[in-house]
Amino acid sequence: MFGFDDSSRVFNLLSPNGAFYNSKFSVDRYELVKYVIPVERLPEWVRFMFQNKRDCHVLSELCLLFKGRVKVDSSKSGCYQVQLNVFKYYMFWFAYYPVCKGNNESLDTGPYRSSLLHYSLRWLKFILTFSVERDSSSLAKTLLDLFLEINSDEGSLSTESMGTLLEIHLLNKTVKRKCRNMVNLLVQYSLNSSTDFSRKYLFFQNQAGLGGVTPLHLTACMNDSEHIVDALINDPQEEALYFDNVSEDSVKKPKSIVDVGCGISGPEIYLAKTYGAKCIGIDISPYKVKRGTEIPNAQGLGDKVMF
């Protein structure tokens, strides 16, 4: 290797049955040595997760490489590190170093920066989705904070960065899993600002996802979703909802509103709570009529929302 031409000797050296590997296996068999991967060599998102005990547990589920190998760093209180045996440590560097070296040689080139950004965004989307599936709101907030820190400029996000968040449909995924804590986090999450008035929110109840379905439309199709409806409509944005058959121009609040086939009382509850409107829903589904009556009654809105 590295100019050495005797391929048979190289093969024997690296063979699993050779002296090199056998010596490593012998050391590992008795757990005589543990090696630590330098934290600065790990991806930035991993380093962030190492700062929090709960996130470290999530990391072990996320990637099998870390399962059972993330240990407390005895030299730094509250920090964690990856400990490997000799064999795994050797294999890590055997694969990692050439890739790292190749990337560093072209660090300042445009194509490398572009590929790095693409890789980072891809991982962000994957881990944010993972955090939603595990209802880990603290991990999601950490990732969103990091994302904004890197990508926001003077209180705004670039089109590409905003597009990345929209592609994931985080709020829709959260609503489908009925994760109230995560819904609360997302609808209240905003770009930092000195005043509440100038805050810029990133996730909206009426933001269309796949097939044009919004989070509120999803709640209308789910059973036992009253707590999610409350979380969606009780947000700091206080924005009026836009539906195909209810518009700001045609409805003078708090006049009566007739809603045809919009779901199981989600929009009506919002309008009744926010504007005191009297809403009448019409639907051909007996189940939706039954549920559309039960949900408002349970919230003391039976006199304002009727089916």
PDB file of C-alpha atoms in Angstrom:
ATOM      1  CA  MET A   1       0.000   0.000   0.000  1.00  0.00           C
ATOM      2  CA  PHE A   2       1.110   3.571  -0.676  1.00  0.00           C
ATOM      3  CA  GLY A   3       3.473   2.357  -3.432  1.00  0.00           C
ATOM      4  CA  PHE A   4       4.106  -1.091  -2.008  1.00  0.00           C
ATOM      5  CA  ASP A   5       3.829  -3.518  -4.935  1.00  0.00           C
ATOM      6  CA  ASP A   6       3.710  -6.919  -3.226  1.00  0.00           C
ATOM      7  CA  SER A   7      -0.053  -7.452  -3.318  1.00  0.00           C
ATOM      8  CA  SER A   8       0.052 -10.894  -1.691  1.00  0.00           C
ATOM      9  CA  ARG A   9       1.751  -9.516   1.422  1.00  0.00           C
ATOM     10  CA  VAL A  10      -0.739  -6.652   1.601  1.00  0.00           C
ATOM     11  CA  PHE A  11      -3.588  -9.155   1.312  1.00  0.00           C
ATOM     12  CA  ASN A  12      -2.120 -11.298   4.082  1.00  0.00           C
ATOM     13  CA  LEU A  13      -1.665  -8.228   6.271  1.00  0.00           C
ATOM     14  CA  LEU A  14      -5.281  -7.115   5.896  1.00  0.00           C
ATOM     15  CA  SER A  15      -6.802 -10.591   5.870  1.00  0.00           C
ATOM     16  CA  PRO A  16      -9.266 -11.234   8.718  1.00  0.00           C
ATOM     17  CA  ASN A  17      -7.228 -14.350   9.503  1.00  0.00           C
ATOM     18  CA  GLY A  18      -3.885 -12.521   9.441  1.00  0.00           C
ATOM     19  CA  ALA A  19      -1.680 -11.499  12.342  1.00  0.00           C
ATOM     20  CA  PHE A  20      -2.753  -7.835  12.151  1.00  0.00           C
ATOM     21  CA  TYR A  21      -6.452  -8.485  12.768  1.00  0.00           C
ATOM     22  CA  ASN A  22      -5.865 -11.360  15.157  1.00  0.00           C
ATOM     23  CA  SER A  23      -3.802  -9.108  17.402  1.00  0.00           C
ATOM     24  CA  LYS A  24      -6.613  -6.562  17.431  1.00  0.00           C
ATOM     25  CA  PHE A  25      -9.219  -9.221  18.186  1.00  0.00           C
ATOM     26  CA  SER A  26      -7.082 -10.466  21.073  1.00  0.00           C
ATOM     27  CA  VAL A  27      -6.916  -6.998  22.608  1.00  0.00           C
ATOM     28  CA  ASP A  28     -10.645  -6.452  22.146  1.00  0.00           C
ATOM     29  CA  ARG A  29     -11.542  -9.858  23.536  1.00  0.00           C
ATOM     30  CA  TYR A  30     -10.290  -8.788  26.948  1.00  0.00           C
ATOM     31  CA  GLU A  31     -11.434  -5.152  26.537  1.00  0.00           C
ATOM     32  CA  LEU A  32      -7.973  -3.901  27.375  1.00  0.00           C
ATOM     33  CA  VAL A  33      -8.198  -0.690  25.351  1.00  0.00           C
ATOM     34  CA  LYS A  34     -10.955   1.745  24.358  1.00  0.00           C
ATOM     35  CA  TYR A  35     -10.395   4.393  21.722  1.00  0.00           C
ATOM     36  CA  VAL A  36     -12.278   7.685  21.520  1.00  0.00           C
ATOM     37  CA  ILE A  37     -13.242   9.230  18.184  1.00  0.00           C
ATOM     38  CA  PRO A  38     -12.134  12.896  18.238  1.00  0.00           C
ATOM     39  CA  VAL A  39     -15.295  14.954  18.661  1.00  0.00           C
ATOM     40  CA  GLU A  40     -14.078  17.562  16.168  1.00  0.00           C
ATOM     41  CA  ARG A  41     -14.047  14.857  13.489  1.00  0.00           C
ATOM     42  CA  LEU A  42     -17.730  14.091  13.938  1.00  0.00           C
ATOM     43  CA  PRO A  43     -20.502  15.859  11.978  1.00  0.00           C
ATOM     44  CA  GLU A  44     -21.739  19.088  13.532  1.00  0.00           C
ATOM     45  CA  TRP A  45     -25.223  17.716  14.230  1.00  0.00           C
ATOM     46  CA  VAL A  46     -23.673  14.840  16.230  1.00  0.00           C
ATOM     47  CA  ARG A  47     -21.571  17.257  18.285  1.00  0.00           C
ATOM     48  CA  PHE A  48     -24.701  19.227  19.130  1.00  0.00           C
ATOM     49  CA  MET A  49     -26.505  16.090  20.275  1.00  0.00           C
ATOM     50  CA  PHE A  50     -23.558  15.129  22.491  1.00  0.00           C
ATOM     51  CA  GLN A  51     -24.323  18.145  24.679  1.00  0.00           C
ATOM     52  CA  ASN A  52     -27.583  16.678  25.961  1.00  0.00           C
ATOM     53  CA  LYS A  53     -28.198  13.318  27.655  1.00  0.00           C
ATOM     54  CA  ARG A  54     -31.652  12.828  26.161  1.00  0.00           C
ATOM     55  CA  ASP A  55     -30.449  13.603  22.644  1.00  0.00           C
ATOM     56  CA  CYS A  56     -27.637  11.074  23.080  1.00  0.00           C
ATOM     57  CA  HIS A  57     -30.198   8.355  23.714  1.00  0.00           C
ATOM     58  CA  VAL A  58     -32.059   9.393  20.557  1.00  0.00           C
ATOM     59  CA  LEU A  59     -28.767   9.329  18.648  1.00  0.00           C
ATOM     60  CA  SER A  60     -28.243   5.691  19.633  1.00  0.00           C
ATOM     61  CA  GLU A  61     -31.624   4.831  18.100  1.00  0.00           C
ATOM     62  CA  LEU A  62     -30.949   6.921  15.030  1.00  0.00           C
ATOM     63  CA  CYS A  63     -27.641   5.327  14.075  1.00  0.00           C
ATOM     64  CA  LEU A  64     -26.509   1.821  15.023  1.00  0.00           C
ATOM     65  CA  LEU A  65     -22.877   2.976  14.948  1.00  0.00           C
ATOM     66  CA  PHE A  66     -23.507   4.854  18.205  1.00  0.00           C
ATOM     67  CA  LYS A  67     -25.664   2.247  19.955  1.00  0.00           C
ATOM     68  CA  GLY A  68     -23.967   1.213  23.195  1.00  0.00           C
ATOM     69  CA  ARG A  69     -20.870   3.265  22.364  1.00  0.00           C
ATOM     70  CA  VAL A  70     -21.832   6.747  23.560  1.00  0.00           C
ATOM     71  CA  LYS A  71     -20.284   7.233  27.000  1.00  0.00           C
ATOM     72  CA  VAL A  72     -19.910  10.106  29.452  1.00  0.00           C
ATOM     73  CA  ASP A  73     -16.759  12.152  28.865  1.00  0.00           C
ATOM     74  CA  SER A  74     -14.965  11.976  32.216  1.00  0.00           C
ATOM     75  CA  SER A  75     -12.849  15.021  31.351  1.00  0.00           C
ATOM     76  CA  LYS A  76     -15.824  17.302  30.556  1.00  0.00           C
ATOM     77  CA  SER A  77     -18.860  17.452  32.788  1.00  0.00           C
ATOM     78  CA  GLY A  78     -22.141  16.938  30.942  1.00  0.00           C
ATOM     79  CA  CYS A  79     -20.491  15.971  27.642  1.00  0.00           C
ATOM     80  CA  TYR A  80     -20.379  12.654  25.812  1.00  0.00           C
ATOM     81  CA  GLN A  81     -18.020  10.814  23.484  1.00  0.00           C
ATOM     82  CA  VAL A  82     -17.926   7.785  21.188  1.00  0.00           C
ATOM     83  CA  GLN A  83     -15.801   4.927  22.525  1.00  0.00           C
ATOM     84  CA  LEU A  84     -14.788   2.099  20.174  1.00  0.00           C
ATOM     85  CA  ASN A  85     -12.688  -0.999  20.512  1.00  0.00           C
ATOM     86  CA  VAL A  86      -9.427  -1.295  18.581  1.00  0.00           C
ATOM     87  CA  PHE A  87     -10.881  -3.087  15.571  1.00  0.00           C
ATOM     88  CA  LYS A  88     -13.792  -0.698  15.042  1.00  0.00           C
ATOM     89  CA  TYR A  89     -11.569   2.309  15.645  1.00  0.00           C
ATOM     90  CA  TYR A  90      -9.128   1.098  12.996  1.00  0.00           C
ATOM     91  CA  MET A  91     -11.918   0.427  10.489  1.00  0.00           C
ATOM     92  CA  PHE A  92     -13.394   3.858  11.173  1.00  0.00           C
ATOM     93  CA  TRP A  93     -10.172   5.650  10.256  1.00  0.00           C
ATOM     94  CA  PHE A  94      -9.418   3.256   7.414  1.00  0.00           C
ATOM     95  CA  ALA A  95     -12.653   4.367   5.730  1.00  0.00           C
ATOM     96  CA  TYR A  96     -13.007   7.900   7.069  1.00  0.00           C
ATOM     97  CA  TYR A  97      -9.567   9.416   6.573  1.00  0.00           C
ATOM     98  CA  PRO A  98      -9.319   9.109   2.749  1.00  0.00           C
ATOM     99  CA  VAL A  99     -12.800  10.602   2.360  1.00  0.00           C
ATOM    100  CA  CYS A 100     -12.031  13.414   4.797  1.00  0.00           C
ATOM    101  CA  LYS A 101      -8.694  14.130   3.109  1.00  0.00           C
ATOM    102  CA  GLY A 102     -10.253  14.167  -0.344  1.00  0.00           C
ATOM    103  CA  ASN A 103     -12.924  16.612   0.752  1.00  0.00           C
ATOM    104  CA  ASN A 104     -10.469  18.934   2.493  1.00  0.00           C
ATOM    105  CA  GLU A 105      -8.338  19.234  -0.616  1.00  0.00           C
ATOM    106  CA  SER A 106     -11.215  20.956  -2.387  1.00  0.00           C
ATOM    107  CA  LEU A 107     -12.709  22.713   0.623  1.00  0.00           C
ATOM    108  CA  ASP A 108     -12.764  26.157  -0.961  1.00  0.00           C
ATOM    109  CA  THR A 109     -14.252  25.118  -4.282  1.00  0.00           C
ATOM    110  CA  GLY A 110     -17.827  25.935  -5.230  1.00  0.00           C
ATOM    111  CA  PRO A 111     -18.886  22.362  -6.049  1.00  0.00           C
ATOM    112  CA  TYR A 112     -17.685  21.115  -2.656  1.00  0.00           C
ATOM    113  CA  ARG A 113     -19.547  23.816  -0.750  1.00  0.00           C
ATOM    114  CA  SER A 114     -22.669  23.079  -2.786  1.00  0.00           C
ATOM    115  CA  SER A 115     -22.447  19.331  -2.115  1.00  0.00           C
ATOM    116  CA  LEU A 116     -21.796  19.979   1.591  1.00  0.00           C
ATOM    117  CA  LEU A 117     -24.901  22.169   1.818  1.00  0.00           C
ATOM    118  CA  HIS A 118     -26.960  19.525   0.020  1.00  0.00           C
ATOM    119  CA  TYR A 119     -25.653  16.815   2.365  1.00  0.00           C
ATOM    120  CA  SER A 120     -26.374  18.925   5.465  1.00  0.00           C
ATOM    121  CA  LEU A 121     -29.920  19.729   4.349  1.00  0.00           C
ATOM    122  CA  ARG A 122     -30.595  16.082   3.538  1.00  0.00           C
ATOM    123  CA  TRP A 123     -29.468  15.019   7.013  1.00  0.00           C
ATOM    124  CA  LEU A 124     -31.469  17.834   8.600  1.00  0.00           C
ATOM    125  CA  LYS A 125     -34.648  16.646   6.888  1.00  0.00           C
ATOM    126  CA  PHE A 126     -34.000  13.065   7.938  1.00  0.00           C
ATOM    127  CA  ILE A 127     -33.286  13.846  11.592  1.00  0.00           C
ATOM    128  CA  LEU A 128     -36.153  16.331  11.942  1.00  0.00           C
ATOM    129  CA  THR A 129     -38.515  13.681  10.595  1.00  0.00           C
ATOM    130  CA  PHE A 130     -36.990  11.188  13.032  1.00  0.00           C
ATOM    131  CA  SER A 131     -37.516  13.596  15.946  1.00  0.00           C
ATOM    132  CA  VAL A 132     -41.194  13.958  15.013  1.00  0.00           C
ATOM    133  CA  GLU A 133     -41.654  10.187  14.843  1.00  0.00           C
ATOM    134  CA  ARG A 134     -40.178   9.917  18.367  1.00  0.00           C
ATOM    135  CA  ASP A 135     -42.086  12.997  19.621  1.00  0.00           C
ATOM    136  CA  SER A 136     -38.745  14.458  20.711  1.00  0.00           C
ATOM    137  CA  SER A 137     -39.558  18.171  20.779  1.00  0.00           C
ATOM    138  CA  SER A 138     -36.271  19.085  22.503  1.00  0.00           C
ATOM    139  CA  LEU A 139     -34.264  17.482  19.697  1.00  0.00           C
ATOM    140  CA  ALA A 140     -36.423  19.172  17.059  1.00  0.00           C
ATOM    141  CA  LYS A 141     -35.937  22.573  18.709  1.00  0.00           C
ATOM    142  CA  THR A 142     -32.161  22.047  18.914  1.00  0.00           C
ATOM    143  CA  LEU A 143     -32.012  21.201  15.209  1.00  0.00           C
ATOM    144  CA  LEU A 144     -34.250  24.115  14.208  1.00  0.00           C
ATOM    145  CA  ASP A 145     -32.174  26.528  16.296  1.00  0.00           C
ATOM    146  CA  LEU A 146     -29.011  25.256  14.641  1.00  0.00           C
ATOM    147  CA  PHE A 147     -30.602  25.473  11.202  1.00  0.00           C
ATOM    148  CA  LEU A 148     -31.637  29.099  11.747  1.00  0.00           C
ATOM    149  CA  GLU A 149     -28.274  30.018  13.226  1.00  0.00           C
ATOM    150  CA  ILE A 150     -26.522  28.776  10.096  1.00  0.00           C
ATOM    151  CA  ASN A 151     -29.007  29.853   7.425  1.00  0.00           C
ATOM    152  CA  SER A 152     -30.789  32.995   8.648  1.00  0.00           C
ATOM    153  CA  ASP A 153     -29.555  36.392   7.553  1.00  0.00           C
ATOM    154  CA  GLU A 154     -30.905  39.591   9.121  1.00  0.00           C
ATOM    155  CA  GLY A 155     -34.063  37.923  10.356  1.00  0.00           C
ATOM    156  CA  SER A 156     -34.961  36.046   7.178  1.00  0.00           C
ATOM    157  CA  LEU A 157     -34.336  32.695   5.518  1.00  0.00           C
ATOM    158  CA  SER A 158     -33.202  32.128   1.967  1.00  0.00           C
ATOM    159  CA  THR A 159     -35.664  30.621  -0.497  1.00  0.00           C
ATOM    160  CA  GLU A 160     -33.682  27.367  -0.545  1.00  0.00           C
ATOM    161  CA  SER A 161     -33.594  27.091   3.243  1.00  0.00           C
ATOM    162  CA  MET A 162     -37.302  27.825   3.575  1.00  0.00           C
ATOM    163  CA  GLY A 163     -38.008  25.327   0.815  1.00  0.00           C
ATOM    164  CA  THR A 164     -36.145  22.686   2.804  1.00  0.00           C
ATOM    165  CA  LEU A 165     -38.465  23.138   5.786  1.00  0.00           C
ATOM    166  CA  LEU A 166     -41.564  23.125   3.583  1.00  0.00           C
ATOM    167  CA  GLU A 167     -40.529  19.904   1.849  1.00  0.00           C
ATOM    168  CA  ILE A 168     -40.583  17.974   5.124  1.00  0.00           C
ATOM    169  CA  HIS A 169     -44.213  18.896   5.976  1.00  0.00           C
ATOM    170  CA  LEU A 170     -43.294  18.727   9.654  1.00  0.00           C
ATOM    171  CA  LEU A 171     -46.552  20.090  11.020  1.00  0.00           C
ATOM    172  CA  ASN A 172     -48.612  17.647   8.954  1.00  0.00           C
ATOM    173  CA  LYS A 173     -46.494  14.721  10.182  1.00  0.00           C
ATOM    174  CA  THR A 174     -46.830  15.919  13.766  1.00  0.00           C
ATOM    175  CA  VAL A 175     -50.601  16.284  13.508  1.00  0.00           C
ATOM    176  CA  LYS A 176     -50.960  12.794  12.017  1.00  0.00           C
ATOM    177  CA  ARG A 177     -49.091  11.352  15.006  1.00  0.00           C
ATOM    178  CA  LYS A 178     -51.134  13.497  17.448  1.00  0.00           C
ATOM    179  CA  CYS A 179     -48.013  14.840  19.166  1.00  0.00           C
ATOM    180  CA  ARG A 180     -49.363  17.876  21.003  1.00  0.00           C
ATOM    181  CA  ASN A 181     -46.031  19.006  22.472  1.00  0.00           C
ATOM    182  CA  MET A 182     -44.503  19.002  19.019  1.00  0.00           C
ATOM    183  CA  VAL A 183     -47.488  20.864  17.540  1.00  0.00           C
ATOM    184  CA  ASN A 184     -47.127  23.526  20.240  1.00  0.00           C
ATOM    185  CA  LEU A 185     -43.431  23.853  19.450  1.00  0.00           C
ATOM    186  CA  LEU A 186     -43.914  24.216  15.696  1.00  0.00           C
ATOM    187  CA  VAL A 187     -46.853  26.658  15.614  1.00  0.00           C
ATOM    188  CA  GLN A 188     -45.043  28.928  18.084  1.00  0.00           C
ATOM    189  CA  TYR A 189     -41.591  28.615  16.536  1.00  0.00           C
ATOM    190  CA  SER A 190     -40.321  31.778  14.873  1.00  0.00           C
ATOM    191  CA  LEU A 191     -37.259  33.655  13.763  1.00  0.00           C
ATOM    192  CA  ASN A 192     -35.876  35.588  16.717  1.00  0.00           C
ATOM    193  CA  SER A 193     -37.030  39.162  16.905  1.00  0.00           C
ATOM    194  CA  SER A 194     -36.946  42.009  19.395  1.00  0.00           C
ATOM    195  CA  THR A 195     -40.744  42.324  19.396  1.00  0.00           C
ATOM    196  CA  ASP A 196     -43.612  39.849  19.145  1.00  0.00           C
ATOM    197  CA  PHE A 197     -45.150  41.973  16.390  1.00  0.00           C
ATOM    198  CA  SER A 198     -42.211  41.503  14.046  1.00  0.00           C
ATOM    199  CA  ARG A 199     -41.715  37.791  14.651  1.00  0.00           C
ATOM    200  CA  LYS A 200     -41.715  35.616  11.538  1.00  0.00           C
ATOM    201  CA  TYR A 201     -43.363  32.258  12.044  1.00  0.00           C
ATOM    202  CA  LEU A 202     -42.331  29.243   9.990  1.00  0.00           C
ATOM    203  CA  PHE A 203     -45.188  26.760  10.391  1.00  0.00           C
ATOM    204  CA  PHE A 204     -48.862  27.504   9.711  1.00  0.00           C
ATOM    205  CA  GLN A 205     -52.127  25.651  10.388  1.00  0.00           C
ATOM    206  CA  ASN A 206     -53.324  26.331   6.833  1.00  0.00           C
ATOM    207  CA  GLN A 207     -50.013  25.453   5.143  1.00  0.00           C
ATOM    208  CA  ALA A 208     -50.745  22.954   2.382  1.00  0.00           C
ATOM    209  CA  GLY A 209     -48.849  19.676   2.447  1.00  0.00           C
ATOM    210  CA  LEU A 210     -48.956  16.725   0.078  1.00  0.00           C
ATOM    211  CA  GLY A 211     -52.077  16.820  -2.067  1.00  0.00           C
ATOM    212  CA  GLY A 212     -52.918  20.298  -0.798  1.00  0.00           C
ATOM    213  CA  VAL A 213     -54.000  18.934   2.605  1.00  0.00           C
ATOM    214  CA  THR A 214     -53.452  21.309   5.521  1.00  0.00           C
ATOM    215  CA  PRO A 215     -52.886  20.362   9.190  1.00  0.00           C
ATOM    216  CA  LEU A 216     -56.411  21.501  10.053  1.00  0.00           C
ATOM    217  CA  HIS A 217     -57.884  19.353   7.306  1.00  0.00           C
ATOM    218  CA  LEU A 218     -55.997  16.388   8.756  1.00  0.00           C
ATOM    219  CA  THR A 219     -57.468  16.918  12.221  1.00  0.00           C
ATOM    220  CA  ALA A 220     -60.930  17.000  10.673  1.00  0.00           C
ATOM    221  CA  CYS A 221     -60.410  13.441   9.421  1.00  0.00           C
ATOM    222  CA  MET A 222     -59.068  11.974  12.681  1.00  0.00           C
ATOM    223  CA  ASN A 223     -60.776  10.627  15.767  1.00  0.00           C
ATOM    224  CA  ASP A 224     -59.957  11.985  19.233  1.00  0.00           C
ATOM    225  CA  SER A 225     -58.117  14.980  17.814  1.00  0.00           C
ATOM    226  CA  GLU A 226     -59.673  17.731  19.928  1.00  0.00           C
ATOM    227  CA  HIS A 227     -56.394  18.423  21.768  1.00  0.00           C
ATOM    228  CA  ILE A 228     -54.594  18.809  18.438  1.00  0.00           C
ATOM    229  CA  VAL A 229     -57.277  21.196  17.138  1.00  0.00           C
ATOM    230  CA  ASP A 230     -56.823  23.279  20.291  1.00  0.00           C
ATOM    231  CA  ALA A 231     -53.062  23.367  19.802  1.00  0.00           C
ATOM    232  CA  LEU A 232     -53.415  24.415  16.170  1.00  0.00           C
ATOM    233  CA  ILE A 233     -55.940  27.182  16.701  1.00  0.00           C
ATOM    234  CA  ASN A 234     -54.506  28.503  19.958  1.00  0.00           C
ATOM    235  CA  ASP A 235     -51.326  29.863  18.407  1.00  0.00           C
ATOM    236  CA  PRO A 236     -49.701  33.315  18.627  1.00  0.00           C
ATOM    237  CA  GLN A 237     -50.098  34.044  14.941  1.00  0.00           C
ATOM    238  CA  GLU A 238     -53.855  34.716  15.239  1.00  0.00           C
ATOM    239  CA  GLU A 239     -54.293  34.393  11.510  1.00  0.00           C
ATOM    240  CA  ALA A 240     -57.705  33.894   9.914  1.00  0.00           C
ATOM    241  CA  LEU A 241     -58.080  30.551   8.177  1.00  0.00           C
ATOM    242  CA  TYR A 242     -58.521  30.369   4.446  1.00  0.00           C
ATOM    243  CA  PHE A 243     -60.723  27.659   2.977  1.00  0.00           C
ATOM    244  CA  ASP A 244     -62.095  27.161  -0.509  1.00  0.00           C
ATOM    245  CA  ASN A 245     -65.590  28.069   0.611  1.00  0.00           C
ATOM    246  CA  VAL A 246     -64.874  30.586   3.415  1.00  0.00           C
ATOM    247  CA  SER A 247     -62.983  33.786   2.609  1.00  0.00           C
ATOM    248  CA  GLU A 248     -62.260  37.062   4.372  1.00  0.00           C
ATOM    249  CA  ASP A 249     -64.121  39.001   1.688  1.00  0.00           C
ATOM    250  CA  SER A 250     -67.321  36.976   1.771  1.00  0.00           C
ATOM    251  CA  VAL A 251     -67.683  36.539   5.538  1.00  0.00           C
ATOM    252  CA  LYS A 252     -68.229  39.485   7.856  1.00  0.00           C
ATOM    253  CA  LYS A 253     -67.265  38.356  11.356  1.00  0.00           C
ATOM    254  CA  PRO A 254     -69.052  37.402  13.555  1.00  0.00           C
ATOM    255  CA  LYS A 255     -71.931  36.675  11.143  1.00  0.00           C
ATOM    256  CA  SER A 256     -73.320  33.190  10.665  1.00  0.00           C
ATOM    257  CA  ILE A 257     -71.257  30.852   8.502  1.00  0.00           C
ATOM    258  CA  VAL A 258     -72.408  27.816   6.578  1.00  0.00           C
ATOM    259  CA  ASP A 259     -69.658  25.259   5.983  1.00  0.00           C
ATOM    260  CA  VAL A 260     -70.272  22.473   3.488  1.00  0.00           C
ATOM    261  CA  GLY A 261     -68.167  19.307   3.769  1.00  0.00           C
ATOM    262  CA  CYS A 262     -65.068  20.838   5.372  1.00  0.00           C
ATOM    263  CA  GLY A 263     -64.523  18.083   7.914  1.00  0.00           C
ATOM    264  CA  ILE A 264     -65.318  17.424  11.549  1.00  0.00           C
ATOM    265  CA  SER A 265     -65.798  20.928  13.014  1.00  0.00           C
ATOM    266  CA  GLY A 266     -62.123  21.983  13.159  1.00  0.00           C
ATOM    267  CA  PRO A 267     -62.546  25.225  11.150  1.00  0.00           C
ATOM    268  CA  GLU A 268     -65.896  25.976  12.801  1.00  0.00           C
ATOM    269  CA  ILE A 269     -64.425  25.673  16.306  1.00  0.00           C
ATOM    270  CA  TYR A 270     -61.654  28.083  15.335  1.00  0.00           C
ATOM    271  CA  LEU A 271     -64.116  30.679  13.976  1.00  0.00           C
ATOM    272  CA  ALA A 272     -66.446  30.290  16.957  1.00  0.00           C
ATOM    273  CA  LYS A 273     -63.640  30.648  19.495  1.00  0.00           C
ATOM    274  CA  THR A 274     -61.810  33.458  17.745  1.00  0.00           C
ATOM    275  CA  TYR A 275     -64.627  35.585  16.333  1.00  0.00           C
ATOM    276  CA  GLY A 276     -67.726  34.379  18.170  1.00  0.00           C
ATOM    277  CA  ALA A 277     -69.212  33.298  14.853  1.00  0.00           C
ATOM    278  CA  LYS A 278     -72.207  30.976  14.705  1.00  0.00           C
ATOM    279  CA  CYS A 279     -71.337  28.094  12.373  1.00  0.00           C
ATOM    280  CA  ILE A 280     -73.576  25.526  10.718  1.00  0.00           C
ATOM    281  CA  GLY A 281     -71.900  22.499   9.135  1.00  0.00           C
ATOM    282  CA  ILE A 282     -73.484  20.386   6.409  1.00  0.00           C
ATOM    283  CA  ASP A 283     -72.131  16.934   5.587  1.00  0.00           C
ATOM    284  CA  ILE A 284     -73.591  13.779   4.037  1.00  0.00           C
ATOM    285  CA  SER A 285     -71.572  11.476   6.318  1.00  0.00           C
ATOM    286  CA  PRO A 286     -73.540  10.417   9.453  1.00  0.00           C
ATOM    287  CA  TYR A 287     -70.261   9.746  11.255  1.00  0.00           C
ATOM    288  CA  LYS A 288     -68.905  13.239  10.545  1.00  0.00           C
ATOM    289  CA  VAL A 289     -72.192  14.820  11.606  1.00  0.00           C
ATOM    290  CA  LYS A 290     -72.075  12.848  14.877  1.00  0.00           C
ATOM    291  CA  ARG A 291     -68.433  13.714  15.582  1.00  0.00           C
ATOM    292  CA  GLY A 292     -68.929  17.295  14.418  1.00  0.00           C
ATOM    293  CA  THR A 293     -71.613  17.692  17.069  1.00  0.00           C
ATOM    294  CA  GLU A 294     -69.797  15.902  19.907  1.00  0.00           C
ATOM    295  CA  ILE A 295     -66.511  17.816  19.663  1.00  0.00           C
ATOM    296  CA  PRO A 296     -67.974  21.374  19.969  1.00  0.00           C
ATOM    297  CA  ASN A 297     -70.324  20.231  22.758  1.00  0.00           C
ATOM    298  CA  ALA A 298     -67.358  18.917  24.731  1.00  0.00           C
ATOM    299  CA  GLN A 299     -65.749  22.360  24.480  1.00  0.00           C
ATOM    300  CA  GLY A 300     -68.883  24.288  25.453  1.00  0.00           C
ATOM    301  CA  LEU A 301     -69.515  25.546  21.928  1.00  0.00           C
ATOM    302  CA  GLY A 302     -72.710  23.613  21.207  1.00  0.00           C
ATOM    303  CA  ASP A 303     -74.689  26.850  20.826  1.00  0.00           C
ATOM    304  CA  LYS A 304     -72.292  28.192  18.184  1.00  0.00           C
ATOM    305  CA  VAL A 305     -71.239  25.122  16.188  1.00  0.00           C
ATOM    306  CA  MET A 306     -74.029  22.887  14.894  1.00  0.00           C
ATOM    307  CA  PHE A 307     -74.392  20.138  12.295  1.00  0.00           C
TER     308      PHE A 307
END
